[in-house]
């Protein structure tokens, strides 16, 4: 039986594949089997794709079981792998690609994880996206709300300090921690550390692609 986490991953990957197929980024018939309906989802015609959300969800469940069996927290896993705690979670949830060097460390940290799962994490290119249903989860929604509420102010300060551009979410580090407030309350600290990417002036002389205008 799939856990709540695994079902969330399954639903997310189904939504990703549907979006890609609507945009013609994935073929309507390819290698993997069609997605079967699950609890809470009405049966409908499923398209084929090269991504099996069922396989990803089942692998995620096995990895989370291995983490639970090890007794390690995400902070412990972060230290063992040499990555941020958020990236450690992304690896287990199928949202990041496992490097060869980190694979060895992960196998040592989670000895009950199968070699086949570890190998698949190294070989597969993950679909990095999310199911819109996750925005209904209060913890995620409040984080999203905080970013959108402060968004214009954040943009203004980035522009003031760095110039005209954006923060990368690819050359990017995210770390989650907790601290204690002045009244003894537990408080959440989320750090985003992304490379600044300036918008460029599109000078014709710097464009290495041939113009379609001749």
mmCIF file of C-alpha atoms in Angstrom:
data_model
loop_
_atom_site.group_PDB
_atom_site.id
_atom_site.type_symbol
_atom_site.label_atom_id
_atom_site.label_comp_id
_atom_site.label_asym_id
_atom_site.label_seq_id
_atom_site.Cartn_x
_atom_site.Cartn_y
_atom_site.Cartn_z
ATOM 1 C CA UNK A 1 0.000 0.000 0.000
ATOM 2 C CA UNK A 2 1.363 3.423 -0.928
ATOM 3 C CA UNK A 3 1.977 5.901 1.897
ATOM 4 C CA UNK A 4 0.633 9.430 1.924
ATOM 5 C CA UNK A 5 4.047 10.712 0.796
ATOM 6 C CA UNK A 6 4.221 8.184 -2.026
ATOM 7 C CA UNK A 7 0.704 9.026 -3.193
ATOM 8 C CA UNK A 8 1.634 12.707 -3.248
ATOM 9 C CA UNK A 9 4.679 11.922 -5.394
ATOM 10 C CA UNK A 10 2.519 9.748 -7.654
ATOM 11 C CA UNK A 11 -0.077 12.489 -8.137
ATOM 12 C CA UNK A 12 2.644 15.071 -8.741
ATOM 13 C CA UNK A 13 4.303 13.010 -11.453
ATOM 14 C CA UNK A 14 0.975 12.311 -13.114
ATOM 15 C CA UNK A 15 0.295 16.038 -13.276
ATOM 16 C CA UNK A 16 3.782 16.702 -14.701
ATOM 17 C CA UNK A 17 3.347 14.132 -17.460
ATOM 18 C CA UNK A 18 -0.108 15.457 -18.337
ATOM 19 C CA UNK A 19 1.294 19.000 -18.588
ATOM 20 C CA UNK A 20 4.177 17.846 -20.786
ATOM 21 C CA UNK A 21 1.871 15.921 -23.093
ATOM 22 C CA UNK A 22 -0.472 18.880 -23.438
ATOM 23 C CA UNK A 23 2.540 20.944 -24.481
ATOM 24 C CA UNK A 24 3.723 18.140 -26.811
ATOM 25 C CA UNK A 25 6.923 17.666 -24.782
ATOM 26 C CA UNK A 26 6.271 13.940 -24.306
ATOM 27 C CA UNK A 27 4.874 11.388 -26.774
ATOM 28 C CA UNK A 28 1.390 10.023 -26.137
ATOM 29 C CA UNK A 29 2.741 6.502 -26.548
ATOM 30 C CA UNK A 30 6.160 5.409 -25.360
ATOM 31 C CA UNK A 31 7.901 2.923 -23.120
ATOM 32 C CA UNK A 32 6.043 2.845 -19.819
ATOM 33 C CA UNK A 33 2.667 1.388 -18.976
ATOM 34 C CA UNK A 34 -0.423 3.587 -18.511
ATOM 35 C CA UNK A 35 -1.017 4.956 -15.015
ATOM 36 C CA UNK A 36 -3.664 2.962 -13.114
ATOM 37 C CA UNK A 37 -6.265 4.842 -11.070
ATOM 38 C CA UNK A 38 -5.643 5.122 -7.320
ATOM 39 C CA UNK A 39 -7.837 5.876 -4.328
ATOM 40 C CA UNK A 40 -9.307 9.354 -4.576
ATOM 41 C CA UNK A 41 -8.861 9.489 -8.340
ATOM 42 C CA UNK A 42 -11.616 8.636 -10.772
ATOM 43 C CA UNK A 43 -10.698 6.229 -13.517
ATOM 44 C CA UNK A 44 -10.028 7.938 -16.816
ATOM 45 C CA UNK A 45 -7.979 7.267 -19.916
ATOM 46 C CA UNK A 46 -4.287 7.521 -19.120
ATOM 47 C CA UNK A 47 -1.704 8.494 -21.668
ATOM 48 C CA UNK A 48 1.530 6.533 -22.000
ATOM 49 C CA UNK A 49 4.847 8.260 -21.413
ATOM 50 C CA UNK A 50 8.506 7.578 -20.787
ATOM 51 C CA UNK A 51 7.971 8.443 -17.109
ATOM 52 C CA UNK A 52 6.289 5.921 -14.800
ATOM 53 C CA UNK A 53 4.879 7.850 -11.857
ATOM 54 C CA UNK A 54 3.969 4.556 -10.186
ATOM 55 C CA UNK A 55 7.615 3.418 -10.242
ATOM 56 C CA UNK A 56 8.794 6.765 -8.854
ATOM 57 C CA UNK A 57 6.187 6.707 -6.071
ATOM 58 C CA UNK A 58 7.028 3.130 -5.094
ATOM 59 C CA UNK A 59 10.760 3.893 -5.085
ATOM 60 C CA UNK A 60 10.106 6.945 -2.905
ATOM 61 C CA UNK A 61 8.204 4.787 -0.424
ATOM 62 C CA UNK A 62 11.068 2.287 -0.250
ATOM 63 C CA UNK A 63 13.617 5.056 0.300
ATOM 64 C CA UNK A 64 11.529 6.707 3.028
ATOM 65 C CA UNK A 65 11.165 3.295 4.687
ATOM 66 C CA UNK A 66 14.963 2.883 4.527
ATOM 67 C CA UNK A 67 15.400 6.325 6.106
ATOM 68 C CA UNK A 68 12.957 5.440 8.900
ATOM 69 C CA UNK A 69 14.755 2.137 9.478
ATOM 70 C CA UNK A 70 18.114 3.914 9.724
ATOM 71 C CA UNK A 71 16.791 6.304 12.379
ATOM 72 C CA UNK A 72 18.456 9.225 10.598
ATOM 73 C CA UNK A 73 16.912 12.690 10.376
ATOM 74 C CA UNK A 74 17.262 14.815 7.246
ATOM 75 C CA UNK A 75 19.913 16.807 9.115
ATOM 76 C CA UNK A 76 21.813 13.568 9.790
ATOM 77 C CA UNK A 77 21.475 12.575 6.141
ATOM 78 C CA UNK A 78 22.619 16.038 5.109
ATOM 79 C CA UNK A 79 25.832 15.640 7.118
ATOM 80 C CA UNK A 80 26.444 12.125 5.788
ATOM 81 C CA UNK A 81 25.977 13.159 2.160
ATOM 82 C CA UNK A 82 27.567 16.604 2.342
ATOM 83 C CA UNK A 83 24.473 18.348 0.936
ATOM 84 C CA UNK A 84 21.802 20.647 2.368
ATOM 85 C CA UNK A 85 19.007 18.982 4.322
ATOM 86 C CA UNK A 86 16.479 20.109 1.703
ATOM 87 C CA UNK A 87 18.528 18.566 -1.108
ATOM 88 C CA UNK A 88 18.744 15.314 0.856
ATOM 89 C CA UNK A 89 14.933 15.290 0.986
ATOM 90 C CA UNK A 90 14.738 16.141 -2.733
ATOM 91 C CA UNK A 91 16.864 13.101 -3.540
ATOM 92 C CA UNK A 92 14.601 10.712 -1.637
ATOM 93 C CA UNK A 93 11.456 12.283 -3.115
ATOM 94 C CA UNK A 94 12.726 11.896 -6.683
ATOM 95 C CA UNK A 95 13.171 15.612 -7.307
ATOM 96 C CA UNK A 96 16.949 15.612 -7.809
ATOM 97 C CA UNK A 97 19.495 13.445 -9.626
ATOM 98 C CA UNK A 98 21.896 11.417 -7.509
ATOM 99 C CA UNK A 99 25.584 11.853 -8.382
ATOM 100 C CA UNK A 100 27.969 8.905 -8.372
ATOM 101 C CA UNK A 101 29.955 10.194 -5.396
ATOM 102 C CA UNK A 102 26.840 10.913 -3.329
ATOM 103 C CA UNK A 103 25.360 7.527 -4.275
ATOM 104 C CA UNK A 104 28.118 5.730 -2.381
ATOM 105 C CA UNK A 105 27.492 7.876 0.699
ATOM 106 C CA UNK A 106 23.743 7.336 0.475
ATOM 107 C CA UNK A 107 24.136 3.561 0.313
ATOM 108 C CA UNK A 108 26.319 3.698 3.427
ATOM 109 C CA UNK A 109 23.858 5.970 5.237
ATOM 110 C CA UNK A 110 20.800 3.884 4.258
ATOM 111 C CA UNK A 111 22.105 0.294 4.151
ATOM 112 C CA UNK A 112 18.611 -1.173 3.633
ATOM 113 C CA UNK A 113 18.080 0.866 0.441
ATOM 114 C CA UNK A 114 18.405 -1.468 -2.532
ATOM 115 C CA UNK A 115 21.300 -1.161 -4.963
ATOM 116 C CA UNK A 116 18.721 -1.133 -7.773
ATOM 117 C CA UNK A 117 16.968 1.938 -6.351
ATOM 118 C CA UNK A 118 20.287 3.723 -5.829
ATOM 119 C CA UNK A 119 21.314 2.908 -9.398
ATOM 120 C CA UNK A 120 17.991 4.147 -10.794
ATOM 121 C CA UNK A 121 18.415 7.434 -8.908
ATOM 122 C CA UNK A 122 21.777 7.850 -10.653
ATOM 123 C CA UNK A 123 20.535 6.954 -14.124
ATOM 124 C CA UNK A 124 17.093 8.585 -14.254
ATOM 125 C CA UNK A 125 16.547 12.245 -15.091
ATOM 126 C CA UNK A 126 13.852 13.456 -12.692
ATOM 127 C CA UNK A 127 10.776 15.445 -13.667
ATOM 128 C CA UNK A 128 11.261 18.522 -11.488
ATOM 129 C CA UNK A 129 7.879 20.058 -10.869
ATOM 130 C CA UNK A 130 4.946 19.803 -8.504
ATOM 131 C CA UNK A 131 1.329 18.785 -8.346
ATOM 132 C CA UNK A 132 -0.859 21.849 -7.770
ATOM 133 C CA UNK A 133 -2.679 19.843 -5.082
ATOM 134 C CA UNK A 134 0.330 20.356 -2.806
ATOM 135 C CA UNK A 135 -0.597 24.048 -2.487
ATOM 136 C CA UNK A 136 -3.609 22.933 -0.457
ATOM 137 C CA UNK A 137 -1.301 21.529 2.217
ATOM 138 C CA UNK A 138 -1.159 24.213 4.980
ATOM 139 C CA UNK A 139 2.613 24.131 5.533
ATOM 140 C CA UNK A 140 3.339 24.490 1.813
ATOM 141 C CA UNK A 141 0.581 27.049 1.293
ATOM 142 C CA UNK A 142 1.850 29.307 4.080
ATOM 143 C CA UNK A 143 5.380 29.228 2.673
ATOM 144 C CA UNK A 144 3.994 30.061 -0.781
ATOM 145 C CA UNK A 145 1.872 32.814 0.770
ATOM 146 C CA UNK A 146 4.896 34.328 2.516
ATOM 147 C CA UNK A 147 6.918 34.429 -0.722
ATOM 148 C CA UNK A 148 4.063 35.958 -2.722
ATOM 149 C CA UNK A 149 3.115 38.438 0.014
ATOM 150 C CA UNK A 150 6.697 39.677 0.329
ATOM 151 C CA UNK A 151 7.461 39.103 -3.360
ATOM 152 C CA UNK A 152 7.454 42.716 -4.539
ATOM 153 C CA UNK A 153 9.611 43.799 -1.613
ATOM 154 C CA UNK A 154 12.033 40.918 -2.231
ATOM 155 C CA UNK A 155 12.264 41.864 -5.919
ATOM 156 C CA UNK A 156 12.863 45.532 -5.057
ATOM 157 C CA UNK A 157 15.719 44.676 -2.703
ATOM 158 C CA UNK A 158 17.283 42.196 -5.172
ATOM 159 C CA UNK A 159 17.177 44.896 -7.869
ATOM 160 C CA UNK A 160 18.633 47.479 -5.492
ATOM 161 C CA UNK A 161 21.481 45.249 -4.319
ATOM 162 C CA UNK A 162 22.235 43.182 -7.430
ATOM 163 C CA UNK A 163 20.736 44.994 -10.421
ATOM 164 C CA UNK A 164 18.197 44.029 -13.071
ATOM 165 C CA UNK A 165 17.861 40.261 -12.880
ATOM 166 C CA UNK A 166 16.564 37.263 -10.973
ATOM 167 C CA UNK A 167 17.637 34.659 -8.444
ATOM 168 C CA UNK A 168 18.395 31.276 -9.963
ATOM 169 C CA UNK A 169 16.564 28.236 -8.609
ATOM 170 C CA UNK A 170 19.052 25.928 -10.379
ATOM 171 C CA UNK A 171 22.394 27.246 -9.082
ATOM 172 C CA UNK A 172 20.634 27.303 -5.752
ATOM 173 C CA UNK A 173 20.844 26.114 -2.157
ATOM 174 C CA UNK A 174 17.919 25.737 0.242
ATOM 175 C CA UNK A 175 18.330 24.896 3.910
ATOM 176 C CA UNK A 176 15.622 24.538 6.560
ATOM 177 C CA UNK A 177 16.263 24.857 10.262
ATOM 178 C CA UNK A 178 14.756 25.951 13.547
ATOM 179 C CA UNK A 179 15.677 28.532 16.146
ATOM 180 C CA UNK A 180 14.290 29.686 19.474
ATOM 181 C CA UNK A 181 12.529 33.033 19.799
ATOM 182 C CA UNK A 182 12.936 35.499 22.671
ATOM 183 C CA UNK A 183 9.864 34.047 24.412
ATOM 184 C CA UNK A 184 11.125 30.473 24.113
ATOM 185 C CA UNK A 185 8.971 29.601 21.098
ATOM 186 C CA UNK A 186 10.266 27.440 18.272
ATOM 187 C CA UNK A 187 10.694 29.342 15.006
ATOM 188 C CA UNK A 188 11.337 28.134 11.444
ATOM 189 C CA UNK A 189 14.271 29.465 9.405
ATOM 190 C CA UNK A 190 14.379 28.878 5.630
ATOM 191 C CA UNK A 191 17.442 30.058 3.694
ATOM 192 C CA UNK A 192 17.443 30.553 -0.091
ATOM 193 C CA UNK A 193 20.875 31.058 -1.628
ATOM 194 C CA UNK A 194 20.603 31.448 -5.400
ATOM 195 C CA UNK A 195 23.013 32.786 -8.010
ATOM 196 C CA UNK A 196 22.050 36.194 -9.379
ATOM 197 C CA UNK A 197 21.241 36.054 -13.090
ATOM 198 C CA UNK A 198 21.258 39.492 -14.764
ATOM 199 C CA UNK A 199 18.979 40.231 -17.683
ATOM 200 C CA UNK A 200 21.103 40.930 -20.764
ATOM 201 C CA UNK A 201 20.890 43.555 -23.428
ATOM 202 C CA UNK A 202 20.312 41.516 -26.589
ATOM 203 C CA UNK A 203 23.047 42.924 -28.791
ATOM 204 C CA UNK A 204 22.946 41.529 -32.316
ATOM 205 C CA UNK A 205 26.741 41.234 -32.448
ATOM 206 C CA UNK A 206 26.699 38.845 -29.480
ATOM 207 C CA UNK A 207 23.979 36.592 -30.879
ATOM 208 C CA UNK A 208 25.661 33.397 -32.143
ATOM 209 C CA UNK A 209 22.445 32.023 -33.692
ATOM 210 C CA UNK A 210 21.741 32.935 -37.296
ATOM 211 C CA UNK A 211 18.864 35.361 -37.608
ATOM 212 C CA UNK A 212 15.741 33.973 -39.330
ATOM 213 C CA UNK A 213 15.437 37.415 -40.962
ATOM 214 C CA UNK A 214 18.482 36.678 -43.097
#
